[in-house]
């Protein structure tokens, strides 16, 4: 029997556009592409999600790969502001969360994210309904590593077979299933289809 619904954050509860902040602040297209690749498509970004680098060290490494002082300034600005610009709460998903809570489910978050999100997770729609939140940087591993799911189950003392996971990446759903937590891939962003799948739980 499913007792708990576990959500990913980016592109599930929160709409995310990786280069939006660069589009906002950088006019020159070539510079914008360079900063986007250097900051948001970087190894350092992955290390931040894994909690293996401080923000200061990550930015220093990113800037070292850029050619001009202006590009380095823009990288710092975009890095500072990304969580304010790139993410937008999906209010319709907030309604889904509230409905599930009213049905008696436990509501949890398990997301690959850096420690910065610990200071601004209040933007997650329906956050008042959540029973627990785990970000990857806290435990120095990421989905779909089995260690990430094990940390999640242990922290909140949950039985994986009683949890149902919603994520936008197939590999993260597969990783969850390998740890005995079934799930639904929300890659298409279709909320009606998601609601239909949720309505079939415990049927």
Short mmCIF file of C-alpha atoms in Angstrom, two decimals:
data_model
loop_
_atom_site.label_atom_id
_atom_site.label_comp_id
_atom_site.label_asym_id
_atom_site.label_seq_id
_atom_site.Cartn_x
_atom_site.Cartn_y
_atom_site.Cartn_z
CA UNK A 1 0.00 0.00 0.00
CA UNK A 2 1.33 3.44 -0.96
CA UNK A 3 1.37 5.80 2.02
CA UNK A 4 3.83 8.48 0.87
CA UNK A 5 4.25 10.57 -2.28
CA UNK A 6 7.81 11.71 -2.97
CA UNK A 7 8.43 14.62 -5.35
CA UNK A 8 11.44 15.83 -7.27
CA UNK A 9 11.69 19.62 -7.41
CA UNK A 10 13.02 20.95 -10.74
CA UNK A 11 10.62 20.51 -13.69
CA UNK A 12 8.13 18.82 -11.38
CA UNK A 13 7.10 21.22 -8.61
CA UNK A 14 9.12 24.10 -9.97
CA UNK A 15 9.52 25.11 -13.61
CA UNK A 16 13.22 25.47 -14.38
CA UNK A 17 14.97 27.15 -17.31
CA UNK A 18 18.73 26.78 -16.99
CA UNK A 19 19.88 29.73 -19.08
CA UNK A 20 17.11 32.20 -18.24
CA UNK A 21 19.30 34.26 -15.92
CA UNK A 22 21.97 34.57 -18.61
CA UNK A 23 19.38 35.72 -21.13
CA UNK A 24 18.27 38.38 -18.66
CA UNK A 25 21.66 39.87 -17.89
CA UNK A 26 23.91 39.20 -20.90
CA UNK A 27 23.25 40.95 -24.21
CA UNK A 28 26.06 39.55 -26.33
CA UNK A 29 25.04 36.12 -27.65
CA UNK A 30 28.54 34.63 -27.74
CA UNK A 31 29.27 35.78 -24.21
CA UNK A 32 25.90 34.47 -23.05
CA UNK A 33 26.60 31.03 -24.49
CA UNK A 34 30.06 30.99 -22.91
CA UNK A 35 28.78 31.93 -19.46
CA UNK A 36 25.87 29.47 -19.66
CA UNK A 37 28.20 26.61 -20.58
CA UNK A 38 30.83 27.59 -18.03
CA UNK A 39 28.41 27.97 -15.12
CA UNK A 40 25.31 25.87 -15.65
CA UNK A 41 26.66 23.07 -17.83
CA UNK A 42 29.81 22.59 -15.77
CA UNK A 43 31.35 19.89 -13.66
CA UNK A 44 31.31 22.37 -10.79
CA UNK A 45 27.51 22.57 -11.00
CA UNK A 46 27.35 18.81 -10.51
CA UNK A 47 29.79 19.04 -7.61
CA UNK A 48 27.61 21.72 -5.99
CA UNK A 49 24.60 19.39 -6.18
CA UNK A 50 26.76 16.69 -4.59
CA UNK A 51 27.93 19.02 -1.83
CA UNK A 52 31.58 18.55 -2.82
CA UNK A 53 32.44 22.22 -3.48
CA UNK A 54 31.70 25.49 -1.76
CA UNK A 55 29.99 28.15 -3.87
CA UNK A 56 33.08 30.35 -3.59
CA UNK A 57 35.40 27.67 -4.92
CA UNK A 58 32.96 26.65 -7.65
CA UNK A 59 32.63 30.22 -8.94
CA UNK A 60 36.39 30.72 -8.83
CA UNK A 61 36.90 27.65 -11.02
CA UNK A 62 34.16 28.69 -13.42
CA UNK A 63 35.53 32.20 -13.85
CA UNK A 64 39.02 30.85 -14.53
CA UNK A 65 37.76 29.35 -17.79
CA UNK A 66 36.29 32.63 -19.10
CA UNK A 67 38.37 34.91 -21.32
CA UNK A 68 37.33 38.46 -20.34
CA UNK A 69 36.79 40.38 -17.12
CA UNK A 70 33.26 41.26 -18.25
CA UNK A 71 32.37 37.62 -18.82
CA UNK A 72 33.73 36.80 -15.37
CA UNK A 73 31.59 39.57 -13.86
CA UNK A 74 28.52 38.25 -15.67
CA UNK A 75 29.25 34.72 -14.46
CA UNK A 76 29.34 35.97 -10.88
CA UNK A 77 26.09 37.90 -11.34
CA UNK A 78 24.26 35.00 -12.97
CA UNK A 79 25.58 32.58 -10.35
CA UNK A 80 24.35 34.90 -7.59
CA UNK A 81 20.87 35.35 -9.08
CA UNK A 82 20.07 32.02 -10.77
CA UNK A 83 17.71 30.67 -8.09
CA UNK A 84 15.64 33.89 -8.24
CA UNK A 85 15.34 33.92 -12.04
CA UNK A 86 15.56 30.35 -13.34
CA UNK A 87 12.94 28.82 -11.07
CA UNK A 88 9.20 29.49 -11.00
CA UNK A 89 6.70 27.65 -8.79
CA UNK A 90 4.22 25.47 -10.67
CA UNK A 91 1.07 26.49 -8.82
CA UNK A 92 -1.01 23.71 -10.41
CA UNK A 93 1.34 21.19 -8.85
CA UNK A 94 0.84 22.95 -5.54
CA UNK A 95 -2.85 22.04 -5.82
CA UNK A 96 -1.90 18.42 -6.52
CA UNK A 97 0.25 18.39 -3.39
CA UNK A 98 -2.58 19.84 -1.27
CA UNK A 99 -5.06 17.30 -2.63
CA UNK A 100 -2.72 14.38 -1.88
CA UNK A 101 -2.17 15.66 1.64
CA UNK A 102 -5.93 15.89 2.16
CA UNK A 103 -6.18 12.26 1.07
CA UNK A 104 -3.87 11.33 3.92
CA UNK A 105 -0.59 10.75 2.11
CA UNK A 106 2.76 11.71 3.57
CA UNK A 107 4.40 14.30 1.30
CA UNK A 108 8.17 14.41 0.77
CA UNK A 109 10.82 15.99 -1.44
CA UNK A 110 13.93 14.22 -2.74
CA UNK A 111 15.88 16.43 -5.14
CA UNK A 112 19.32 16.94 -6.63
CA UNK A 113 20.13 20.47 -5.48
CA UNK A 114 22.91 22.52 -3.94
CA UNK A 115 22.91 23.79 -0.37
CA UNK A 116 21.69 27.19 -1.56
CA UNK A 117 18.21 25.73 -1.99
CA UNK A 118 18.10 25.08 1.77
CA UNK A 119 17.69 28.83 2.19
CA UNK A 120 14.95 29.36 -0.40
CA UNK A 121 12.93 26.13 -0.59
CA UNK A 122 9.90 28.09 0.64
CA UNK A 123 9.22 28.87 -3.03
CA UNK A 124 8.14 25.25 -3.56
CA UNK A 125 4.36 25.23 -4.12
CA UNK A 126 2.48 23.54 -1.30
CA UNK A 127 5.59 23.56 0.90
CA UNK A 128 3.42 23.79 4.02
CA UNK A 129 2.18 20.26 3.32
CA UNK A 130 5.59 18.59 3.20
CA UNK A 131 6.62 16.15 5.91
CA UNK A 132 10.29 16.06 4.92
CA UNK A 133 12.81 17.51 2.47
CA UNK A 134 16.15 16.09 1.35
CA UNK A 135 18.56 17.84 -1.02
CA UNK A 136 21.46 15.89 -2.52
CA UNK A 137 24.15 18.31 -1.32
CA UNK A 138 23.26 17.47 2.28
CA UNK A 139 24.30 13.83 1.85
CA UNK A 140 27.03 14.24 -0.82
CA UNK A 141 25.47 12.02 -3.45
CA UNK A 142 22.84 12.44 -6.16
CA UNK A 143 20.01 10.60 -7.84
CA UNK A 144 20.04 8.03 -9.35
CA UNK A 145 22.75 6.75 -6.99
CA UNK A 146 21.20 4.21 -4.65
CA UNK A 147 22.88 5.96 -1.72
CA UNK A 148 20.69 9.01 -2.29
CA UNK A 149 17.49 7.00 -1.96
CA UNK A 150 18.83 5.08 1.03
CA UNK A 151 19.67 8.33 2.82
CA UNK A 152 16.13 9.50 2.08
CA UNK A 153 14.44 6.38 3.47
CA UNK A 154 16.66 6.33 6.55
CA UNK A 155 16.29 10.03 7.36
CA UNK A 156 12.50 9.91 7.37
CA UNK A 157 12.17 6.26 8.47
CA UNK A 158 10.14 5.27 5.43
CA UNK A 159 9.51 1.89 3.83
CA UNK A 160 10.41 2.26 0.12
CA UNK A 161 7.60 -0.09 -0.89
CA UNK A 162 5.13 2.35 0.68
CA UNK A 163 6.50 5.33 -1.30
CA UNK A 164 5.69 6.55 -4.82
CA UNK A 165 8.21 8.80 -6.56
CA UNK A 166 7.54 11.54 -9.14
CA UNK A 167 10.55 12.75 -11.16
CA UNK A 168 11.09 14.17 -14.64
CA UNK A 169 14.07 11.93 -15.52
CA UNK A 170 13.59 8.24 -16.42
CA UNK A 171 16.97 7.28 -14.94
CA UNK A 172 15.92 8.66 -11.54
CA UNK A 173 12.71 6.62 -11.63
CA UNK A 174 14.70 3.53 -12.55
CA UNK A 175 17.11 4.22 -9.70
CA UNK A 176 14.18 4.49 -7.30
CA UNK A 177 12.68 1.22 -8.56
CA UNK A 178 15.99 -0.54 -7.97
CA UNK A 179 15.60 0.55 -4.35
CA UNK A 180 12.01 -0.82 -4.27
CA UNK A 181 10.27 2.56 -4.63
CA UNK A 182 7.87 2.65 -7.57
CA UNK A 183 7.36 5.87 -9.47
CA UNK A 184 6.07 7.96 -12.35
CA UNK A 185 8.13 9.83 -14.94
CA UNK A 186 6.76 13.36 -15.32
CA UNK A 187 8.90 14.18 -18.36
CA UNK A 188 5.95 15.43 -20.42
CA UNK A 189 4.75 17.80 -17.68
CA UNK A 190 1.17 16.66 -18.24
CA UNK A 191 -0.59 17.17 -14.89
CA UNK A 192 -3.82 15.46 -15.96
CA UNK A 193 -1.92 12.26 -16.80
CA UNK A 194 -0.12 12.47 -13.49
CA UNK A 195 -3.41 12.86 -11.61
CA UNK A 196 -4.80 9.82 -13.41
CA UNK A 197 -1.76 7.74 -12.40
CA UNK A 198 -2.05 8.93 -8.79
CA UNK A 199 -5.76 8.08 -8.72
CA UNK A 200 -4.88 4.46 -9.46
CA UNK A 201 -2.63 4.07 -6.42
CA UNK A 202 -4.00 1.53 -3.94
CA UNK A 203 -6.98 0.91 -6.28
#
